């Protein structure tokens, strides 16, 4: 027996030994705030609406109660976890499998970009937990013979605000129609939007609200700054900062898939180890890119907002907002990739003549004025010649690749948009063609 009110261990929350051991193996010393709040409620058999973000430990907050219920009532196709992106789906699956390793839990990930047939075969083996993006799951529910979720006991909607913002509302409603009404439902969301509220009313029964306040604050150990520069010099400033801060790991956020690809190519043409991550890449390439980056094989990840939420990349030292986020809340998610778990980090936001209004909105949201990132324009612009050359090559490579792709005539949405082979480059710092004359003050 533990003291009432003690929330300091997984045991004290009511988690059974075999699952506590799994937490120990993961070296989790104590439950996080959201776990302390959600797990006891979930173990009482209640529905939950959880307001928490990625990084709070919310995956285990819903996974542990589900695994515990599965132990009591071993059954195939027991739980469905809906999540907005493929990367998150794999990440959740990894965590559920790690937590359930002692009880032999079987998970299947059902996301776009991977062959339907392979997934159908895996689903036919009837896993305990299905982790899915809504679109592909509906595809299987409608087209895969013999697959249904009529015995489901648990439904989790993870990052519900994002699922709904990505226009998956129709799919979610379709899924809700074909699963049993008698079930437990956990709905997790970073924000309580009107759409989430509507979904909550439609899908949860007398839910208990659990909340950890991460209210648009950015952590103290995060040094944030901005850089006001003409749009035409952005590439040059990026190269200069990457040079200055060499030795760190970076995520550079771009606004579009195309720009992500272009920036990655340009940097690689300068001998930097940059790897792109965006929604037009085939699924395996995205996972490959992420794994390479996670294992520190590459130190610069160039990404769209695909990577701004939900991805657990522990060692990012610097986040660069190369293209300013159009939704200011994305700023919080982007910079949240650094200064995690008590470590320090830097976030630098490029603001051009076109971005002033968006930038002001960001400052309003975070409630503070940020300092300027110190640079000396003359020093930066000596790199211009080399950067221009790298830009030119990157453009050519992109064009060549587009042409090759057209010739191959593979119009499928998820066809590979791979980074073309890089020309031979010298790794290391980019040096200007001319000598830097002025010293940094
Ligand atoms: P999540 O918010 O679920 O994506 O979790 C973020 C990160 O926190 C993941 O890397 C988890 O492995 C980790 N984590 C979850 N719970 C705990 C805990 N109680 N102690 C330490 N780390 C945790």
Coordinates of C-alpha atoms and ligand atoms in Angstrom, one line a residue:
X1 CA 0.0 0.0 0.0
X2 CA 1.2 3.5 -0.7
X3 CA 0.1 6.6 1.0
X4 CA -2.9 8.3 -0.4
X5 CA -1.9 11.3 -2.5
X6 CA 1.6 10.0 -3.1
X7 CA 2.3 10.5 -6.8
X8 CA 6.0 10.1 -6.8
X9 CA 6.3 6.6 -8.3
X10 CA 4.6 4.7 -11.0
X11 CA 3.6 2.2 -8.4
X12 CA 1.9 4.8 -6.3
X13 CA -0.2 5.8 -9.3
X14 CA -1.5 2.2 -9.5
X15 CA 0.7 0.9 -12.3
X16 CA 1.3 -2.9 -12.1
X17 CA 4.8 -4.2 -11.4
X18 CA 5.6 -5.5 -14.9
X19 CA 4.9 -2.0 -16.4
X20 CA 6.8 -0.3 -13.6
X21 CA 9.8 -2.4 -14.5
X22 CA 9.5 -1.3 -18.1
X23 CA 9.6 2.4 -16.9
X24 CA 12.6 1.5 -14.9
X25 CA 14.3 0.0 -17.9
X26 CA 13.7 3.3 -19.7
X27 CA 15.3 5.0 -16.8
X28 CA 12.3 7.0 -15.9
X29 CA 12.8 7.9 -12.3
X30 CA 9.4 9.4 -11.6
X31 CA 6.1 10.0 -13.4
X32 CA 5.9 13.4 -15.2
X33 CA 3.1 15.8 -14.3
X34 CA 0.7 14.7 -16.9
X35 CA 1.3 11.0 -16.0
X36 CA 0.6 11.8 -12.4
X37 CA -2.6 13.4 -13.3
X38 CA -3.9 11.1 -16.0
X39 CA -2.8 7.6 -15.0
X40 CA -4.9 7.3 -11.8
X41 CA -8.0 8.7 -13.5
X42 CA -7.5 6.4 -16.5
X43 CA -7.0 3.4 -14.2
X44 CA -10.4 4.2 -12.6
X45 CA -11.9 3.6 -16.0
X46 CA -12.7 7.2 -16.9
X47 CA -12.5 9.0 -20.2
X48 CA -9.8 11.7 -20.4
X49 CA -9.4 14.9 -22.1
X50 CA -5.7 15.8 -21.7
X51 CA -4.3 19.2 -22.5
X52 CA -0.6 18.5 -22.9
X53 CA 2.1 18.8 -25.5
X54 CA 4.7 16.5 -26.8
X55 CA 7.6 16.4 -24.5
X56 CA 5.3 16.3 -21.4
X57 CA 5.3 12.5 -21.3
X58 CA 1.7 12.2 -22.6
X59 CA 2.3 9.0 -24.7
X60 CA 3.0 7.0 -21.6
X61 CA 0.1 8.7 -19.8
X62 CA -2.3 7.0 -22.2
X63 CA -0.2 4.0 -23.1
X64 CA 0.4 2.6 -19.5
X65 CA -3.3 2.5 -18.6
X66 CA -4.1 0.8 -22.0
X67 CA -1.3 -1.8 -21.5
X68 CA -2.6 -2.4 -18.0
X69 CA -6.1 -3.0 -19.2
X70 CA -4.8 -5.3 -21.9
X71 CA -3.1 -7.4 -19.3
X72 CA -6.4 -7.8 -17.5
X73 CA -8.3 -8.5 -20.7
X74 CA -5.9 -9.9 -23.4
X75 CA -7.5 -9.3 -26.7
X76 CA -6.4 -8.5 -30.3
X77 CA -7.3 -5.1 -31.9
X78 CA -7.7 -3.8 -28.4
X79 CA -6.7 -0.2 -28.9
X80 CA -6.5 2.4 -31.7
X81 CA -4.2 5.4 -31.4
X82 CA -4.9 8.2 -34.0
X83 CA -2.2 10.7 -34.6
X84 CA -1.7 13.4 -37.2
X85 CA 1.7 12.5 -38.7
X86 CA 3.6 9.4 -39.8
X87 CA 6.7 10.3 -37.7
X88 CA 4.6 10.6 -34.6
X89 CA 2.9 7.3 -35.3
X90 CA 6.3 5.5 -35.4
X91 CA 7.4 7.3 -32.3
X92 CA 4.3 6.3 -30.4
X93 CA 4.6 2.7 -31.6
X94 CA 8.2 2.6 -30.4
X95 CA 7.2 3.8 -27.0
X96 CA 4.2 1.5 -26.6
X97 CA 6.4 -1.5 -27.6
X98 CA 9.1 -0.4 -25.2
X99 CA 6.6 -0.1 -22.3
X100 CA 4.8 -3.3 -23.3
X101 CA 8.0 -5.3 -24.0
X102 CA 7.5 -7.4 -20.8
X103 CA 4.0 -8.4 -21.8
X104 CA 4.6 -9.1 -25.5
X105 CA 2.4 -6.4 -26.9
X106 CA 2.1 -6.3 -30.7
X107 CA 1.7 -3.0 -32.5
X108 CA 1.1 -2.1 -36.2
X109 CA 1.6 1.3 -37.7
X110 CA -0.8 2.3 -40.4
X111 CA 0.2 5.4 -42.2
X112 CA 0.3 6.7 -45.8
X113 CA 3.4 6.4 -47.9
X114 CA 3.8 2.7 -47.2
X115 CA 2.4 -0.1 -49.3
X116 CA -1.3 -0.9 -48.5
X117 CA -0.8 -4.6 -49.1
X118 CA 2.0 -5.0 -46.5
X119 CA -0.1 -3.1 -44.0
X120 CA -3.1 -5.3 -44.8
X121 CA -1.0 -8.4 -44.1
X122 CA 0.1 -7.0 -40.7
X123 CA -3.4 -6.0 -39.8
X124 CA -4.6 -9.6 -40.6
X125 CA -2.3 -10.8 -37.9
X126 CA -4.4 -8.8 -35.5
X127 CA -2.1 -6.7 -33.4
X128 CA -3.1 -5.5 -29.9
X129 CA -2.6 -1.9 -30.8
X130 CA -3.0 0.0 -34.1
X131 CA -1.3 3.3 -34.4
X132 CA -2.6 5.2 -37.4
X133 CA -3.0 8.4 -39.3
X134 CA -6.8 8.9 -40.0
X135 CA -6.6 8.9 -43.8
X136 CA -4.8 5.6 -44.3
X137 CA -6.9 3.9 -41.6
X138 CA -10.1 4.8 -43.3
X139 CA -8.6 3.5 -46.5
X140 CA -8.1 0.1 -44.8
X141 CA -11.5 0.2 -43.1
X142 CA -13.1 0.7 -46.5
X143 CA -10.9 -1.5 -48.7
X144 CA -9.1 -4.2 -46.7
X145 CA -11.2 -7.3 -46.7
X146 CA -11.8 -8.7 -43.2
X147 CA -10.4 -5.7 -41.3
X148 CA -12.6 -4.1 -38.8
X149 CA -12.4 -2.5 -35.4
X150 CA -15.6 -3.8 -33.9
X151 CA -14.0 -5.2 -30.9
X152 CA -12.0 -2.1 -30.0
X153 CA -11.9 -1.2 -26.3
X154 CA -9.7 1.9 -26.3
X155 CA -9.5 4.9 -28.6
X156 CA -6.8 7.6 -28.3
X157 CA -6.9 10.7 -30.3
X158 CA -3.4 12.2 -29.9
X159 CA -2.7 15.8 -30.9
X160 CA -6.4 16.2 -31.7
X161 CA -6.1 19.9 -32.6
X162 CA -3.6 19.0 -35.2
X163 CA -5.6 16.1 -36.6
X164 CA -8.5 18.4 -37.1
X165 CA -6.4 21.3 -38.5
X166 CA -5.1 18.9 -41.1
X167 CA -8.7 18.4 -42.3
X168 CA -9.0 14.9 -41.0
X169 CA -12.4 15.7 -39.5
X170 CA -14.3 13.6 -42.1
X171 CA -12.0 10.6 -41.6
X172 CA -12.2 10.9 -37.8
X173 CA -16.0 10.9 -38.0
X174 CA -16.0 7.9 -40.3
X175 CA -13.8 6.0 -37.8
X176 CA -16.0 7.0 -34.8
X177 CA -19.0 5.5 -36.7
X178 CA -17.5 2.0 -37.1
X179 CA -16.0 1.5 -33.6
X180 CA -18.0 0.4 -30.6
X181 CA -19.7 3.1 -28.5
X182 CA -18.8 1.1 -25.4
X183 CA -15.1 2.0 -25.1
X184 CA -12.7 4.2 -23.2
X185 CA -11.6 7.3 -25.0
X186 CA -8.6 9.5 -24.4
X187 CA -8.3 12.8 -26.3
X188 CA -5.0 14.6 -26.0
X189 CA -4.5 18.1 -27.5
X190 CA -2.1 20.9 -27.1
X191 CA -4.8 23.5 -27.4
X192 CA -8.5 23.5 -26.8
X193 CA -9.9 24.8 -30.1
X194 CA -13.6 24.9 -31.0
X195 CA -13.1 21.9 -33.2
X196 CA -11.5 19.9 -30.4
X197 CA -14.4 20.9 -28.1
X198 CA -16.9 19.6 -30.7
X199 CA -15.0 16.4 -31.1
X200 CA -14.8 16.0 -27.3
X201 CA -18.6 16.3 -27.0
X202 CA -19.1 13.8 -29.8
X203 CA -16.7 11.1 -28.6
X204 CA -16.1 11.2 -24.9
X205 CA -18.4 10.3 -22.0
X206 CA -18.1 12.3 -18.8
X207 CA -14.4 12.9 -19.3
X208 CA -12.1 14.1 -16.6
X209 CA -9.9 17.0 -17.8
X210 CA -6.3 16.8 -17.0
X211 CA -4.0 19.6 -17.9
X212 CA -0.4 20.5 -17.5
X213 CA 0.3 24.2 -18.1
X214 CA 2.7 24.7 -20.9
X215 CA 0.9 27.8 -21.8
X216 CA 2.9 29.2 -24.7
X217 CA 5.9 29.8 -22.6
X218 CA 9.3 29.1 -23.7
X219 CA 11.8 27.7 -21.3
X220 CA 14.3 29.8 -19.5
X221 CA 17.4 28.1 -20.7
X222 CA 16.4 28.9 -24.3
X223 CA 18.2 32.0 -25.7
X224 CA 16.0 33.4 -28.3
X225 CA 17.0 36.1 -30.7
X226 CA 16.1 37.5 -34.1
X227 CA 17.9 38.7 -37.1
X228 CA 16.5 41.5 -39.3
X229 CA 18.0 41.0 -42.8
X230 CA 17.1 41.6 -46.4
X231 CA 15.4 38.6 -47.9
X232 CA 18.1 38.3 -50.7
X233 CA 20.8 37.7 -48.1
X234 CA 19.1 34.9 -46.1
X235 CA 21.2 32.1 -47.5
X236 CA 24.4 33.9 -46.8
X237 CA 23.4 34.7 -43.2
X238 CA 22.4 31.0 -42.7
X239 CA 25.8 29.8 -43.9
X240 CA 27.5 32.3 -41.8
X241 CA 25.7 31.3 -38.6
X242 CA 26.2 27.6 -39.3
X243 CA 29.9 28.4 -39.7
X244 CA 30.0 30.5 -36.5
X245 CA 28.3 27.9 -34.4
X246 CA 29.9 24.8 -36.0
X247 CA 30.1 21.8 -33.7
X248 CA 26.4 22.2 -32.6
X249 CA 23.4 20.3 -34.0
X250 CA 20.9 22.4 -35.8
X251 CA 17.3 22.3 -37.1
X252 CA 16.7 24.8 -39.8
X253 CA 13.0 25.4 -40.4
X254 CA 11.8 26.3 -43.9
X255 CA 8.3 27.2 -45.0
X256 CA 7.9 24.8 -48.0
X257 CA 9.1 21.4 -49.1
X258 CA 10.8 23.0 -52.1
X259 CA 12.8 25.5 -50.1
X260 CA 13.8 22.7 -47.6
X261 CA 15.2 20.7 -50.5
X262 CA 16.9 23.8 -52.0
X263 CA 18.5 24.9 -48.8
X264 CA 19.7 21.3 -48.0
X265 CA 21.2 21.1 -51.5
X266 CA 22.9 24.5 -51.2
X267 CA 24.5 23.6 -47.9
X268 CA 25.6 20.2 -49.2
X269 CA 27.2 22.0 -52.1
X270 CA 29.2 24.0 -49.6
X271 CA 30.3 20.8 -47.9
X272 CA 28.0 20.9 -44.9
X273 CA 26.3 17.8 -43.7
X274 CA 22.7 18.8 -44.1
X275 CA 19.8 16.4 -44.4
X276 CA 16.2 17.4 -45.5
X277 CA 13.0 16.3 -43.9
X278 CA 9.7 17.2 -45.5
X279 CA 6.3 15.8 -46.5
X280 CA 7.2 15.2 -50.2
X281 CA 9.8 12.7 -49.3
X282 CA 9.0 9.0 -49.3
X283 CA 8.2 7.6 -45.8
X284 CA 11.4 5.5 -45.6
X285 CA 13.5 8.5 -46.6
X286 CA 11.9 10.6 -43.9
X287 CA 12.5 8.0 -41.3
X288 CA 16.0 7.5 -42.6
X289 CA 16.7 11.3 -42.5
X290 CA 15.4 11.4 -38.9
X291 CA 17.4 8.4 -37.8
X292 CA 20.6 9.8 -39.4
X293 CA 20.1 13.0 -37.6
X294 CA 19.2 11.3 -34.3
X295 CA 22.2 9.2 -34.4
X296 CA 24.2 12.4 -35.0
X297 CA 25.4 11.1 -38.4
X298 CA 24.4 14.5 -39.8
X299 CA 24.4 17.7 -37.8
X300 CA 22.0 19.9 -39.7
X301 CA 18.4 18.9 -40.3
X302 CA 16.5 21.1 -42.7
X303 CA 12.8 20.7 -42.2
X304 CA 9.3 21.9 -42.7
X305 CA 6.9 22.0 -39.9
X306 CA 6.6 18.2 -40.2
X307 CA 9.3 18.3 -37.6
X308 CA 8.2 21.1 -35.5
X309 CA 5.8 19.2 -33.3
X310 CA 5.9 15.8 -31.8
X311 CA 9.3 14.7 -32.8
X312 CA 11.5 13.7 -30.0
X313 CA 15.0 14.8 -31.1
X314 CA 16.9 15.1 -27.9
X315 CA 20.1 16.8 -28.8
X316 CA 19.3 19.9 -30.9
X317 CA 21.4 22.8 -29.8
X318 CA 20.2 25.5 -32.2
X319 CA 16.9 26.1 -33.9
X320 CA 17.0 28.5 -36.9
X321 CA 13.7 29.8 -38.2
X322 CA 15.0 30.4 -41.7
X323 CA 11.5 31.1 -43.0
X324 CA 9.4 32.7 -40.3
X325 CA 6.4 30.5 -39.2
X326 CA 3.1 31.8 -40.6
X327 CA 1.2 30.6 -37.6
X328 CA 2.8 32.1 -34.5
X329 CA 2.0 29.0 -32.4
X330 CA 4.3 27.1 -34.6
X331 CA 7.1 29.3 -33.3
X332 CA 6.6 27.7 -29.9
X333 CA 6.7 24.2 -31.3
X334 CA 9.7 24.9 -33.4
X335 CA 11.8 26.4 -30.7
X336 CA 10.6 23.7 -28.4
X337 CA 13.0 21.4 -30.3
X338 CA 15.9 22.8 -28.3
X339 CA 16.6 23.5 -24.6
X340 CA 14.8 20.3 -23.7
X341 CA 15.1 18.4 -20.4
X342 CA 17.0 21.1 -18.6
X343 CA 19.6 21.7 -21.3
X344 CA 20.3 25.0 -22.8
X345 CA 19.6 26.0 -26.4
X346 CA 19.5 28.8 -29.0
X347 CA 16.7 29.9 -31.3
X348 CA 17.4 32.4 -34.0
X349 CA 14.6 33.7 -36.2
X350 CA 15.2 35.4 -39.6
X351 CA 13.0 38.3 -40.1
X352 CA 13.0 39.9 -43.6
X353 CA 11.3 43.0 -44.9
X354 CA 8.2 40.8 -45.6
X355 CA 8.0 39.2 -42.2
X356 CA 7.7 42.1 -39.8
X357 CA 4.0 41.7 -39.0
X358 CA 4.3 37.9 -38.5
X359 CA 7.3 38.5 -36.2
X360 CA 5.4 41.1 -34.1
X361 CA 2.7 38.5 -33.6
X362 CA 5.3 36.0 -32.3
X363 CA 6.6 38.6 -29.8
X364 CA 3.1 39.2 -28.7
X365 CA 2.4 35.5 -28.2
X366 CA 5.6 34.9 -26.2
X367 CA 5.1 38.2 -24.3
X368 CA 8.6 39.5 -24.7
X369 CA 10.9 41.5 -27.0
X370 CA 13.8 39.4 -28.2
X371 CA 17.4 40.7 -28.6
X372 CA 19.1 40.9 -32.0
X373 CA 21.4 38.1 -32.9
X374 CA 24.9 39.8 -33.2
X375 CA 26.3 39.7 -36.7
X376 CA 28.5 41.9 -38.8
X377 CA 27.1 42.3 -42.3
X378 CA 30.5 42.9 -44.0
X379 CA 31.8 39.6 -42.5
X380 CA 28.7 37.7 -43.6
X381 CA 28.7 39.1 -47.1
X382 CA 32.3 38.0 -47.9
X383 CA 30.7 34.5 -48.2
X384 CA 28.4 35.8 -51.0
X385 CA 30.4 34.5 -53.9
X386 CA 30.6 31.0 -52.6
X387 CA 27.0 31.0 -51.5
X388 CA 25.8 32.2 -55.0
X389 CA 27.7 29.4 -56.6
X390 CA 26.2 26.9 -54.3
X391 CA 22.8 28.3 -54.9
X392 CA 23.3 28.1 -58.7
X393 CA 24.3 24.4 -58.4
X394 CA 21.4 23.6 -56.1
X395 CA 19.0 25.1 -58.6
X396 CA 20.4 23.1 -61.4
X397 CA 20.3 19.9 -59.4
X398 CA 16.7 20.6 -58.4
X399 CA 15.8 21.2 -62.0
X400 CA 17.6 18.1 -63.3
X401 CA 15.9 16.1 -60.7
X402 CA 12.5 17.4 -61.5
X403 CA 13.1 16.6 -65.2
X404 CA 14.2 13.1 -64.4
X405 CA 11.2 12.6 -62.2
X406 CA 8.9 13.7 -65.0
X407 CA 10.5 11.3 -67.4
X408 CA 10.1 8.5 -65.0
X409 CA 6.4 9.4 -64.9
X410 CA 5.7 8.3 -61.4
X411 CA 3.0 10.7 -60.3
X412 CA 2.2 9.0 -57.1
X413 CA 1.9 11.4 -54.1
X414 CA 4.5 9.6 -52.1
X415 CA 7.1 9.0 -54.8
X416 CA 10.6 9.6 -53.8
X417 CA 11.8 13.1 -53.8
X418 CA 15.2 12.2 -53.0
X419 CA 18.1 14.5 -52.7
X420 CA 20.2 14.1 -55.8
X421 CA 23.7 12.7 -55.4
X422 CA 26.0 15.4 -54.2
X423 CA 29.0 16.6 -56.1
X424 CA 32.3 16.0 -54.5
X425 CA 32.7 18.6 -51.8
X426 CA 35.1 19.3 -49.1
X427 CA 33.6 19.0 -45.7
X428 CA 34.1 21.7 -43.0
X429 CA 33.7 25.3 -42.7
X430 CA 32.8 27.5 -45.6
X431 CA 35.6 29.9 -46.2
X432 CA 35.2 33.2 -48.1
X433 CA 37.0 33.6 -51.5
X434 CA 38.4 36.9 -50.3
X435 CA 40.0 37.4 -46.9
X436 CA 38.0 38.7 -44.0
X437 CA 39.4 42.1 -43.3
X438 CA 37.3 43.3 -40.4
X439 CA 37.6 41.7 -37.1
X440 CA 34.4 41.0 -35.0
X441 CA 34.0 43.7 -32.5
Ligands
LIG1 P1 6.0 12.4 -25.0 O1 5.5 13.7 -24.5 O2 5.1 11.3 -24.7 O3 6.3 12.4 -26.5 O4 7.4 12.1 -24.3 C1 8.5 12.9 -24.4 C2 9.8 12.2 -24.0 O5 9.8 12.0 -22.5 C3 10.0 10.8 -24.6 O6 11.3 10.7 -25.0 C4 9.7 9.8 -23.4 O7 10.6 8.7 -23.5 C5 10.2 10.6 -22.2 N1 9.4 10.3 -21.0 C6 8.1 10.0 -20.8 N2 7.8 9.8 -19.5 C7 9.0 10.0 -18.8 C8 9.3 10.0 -17.4 N3 8.4 9.7 -16.5 N4 10.6 10.2 -17.1 C9 11.5 10.6 -18.0 N5 11.3 10.6 -19.3 C10 10.0 10.3 -19.7

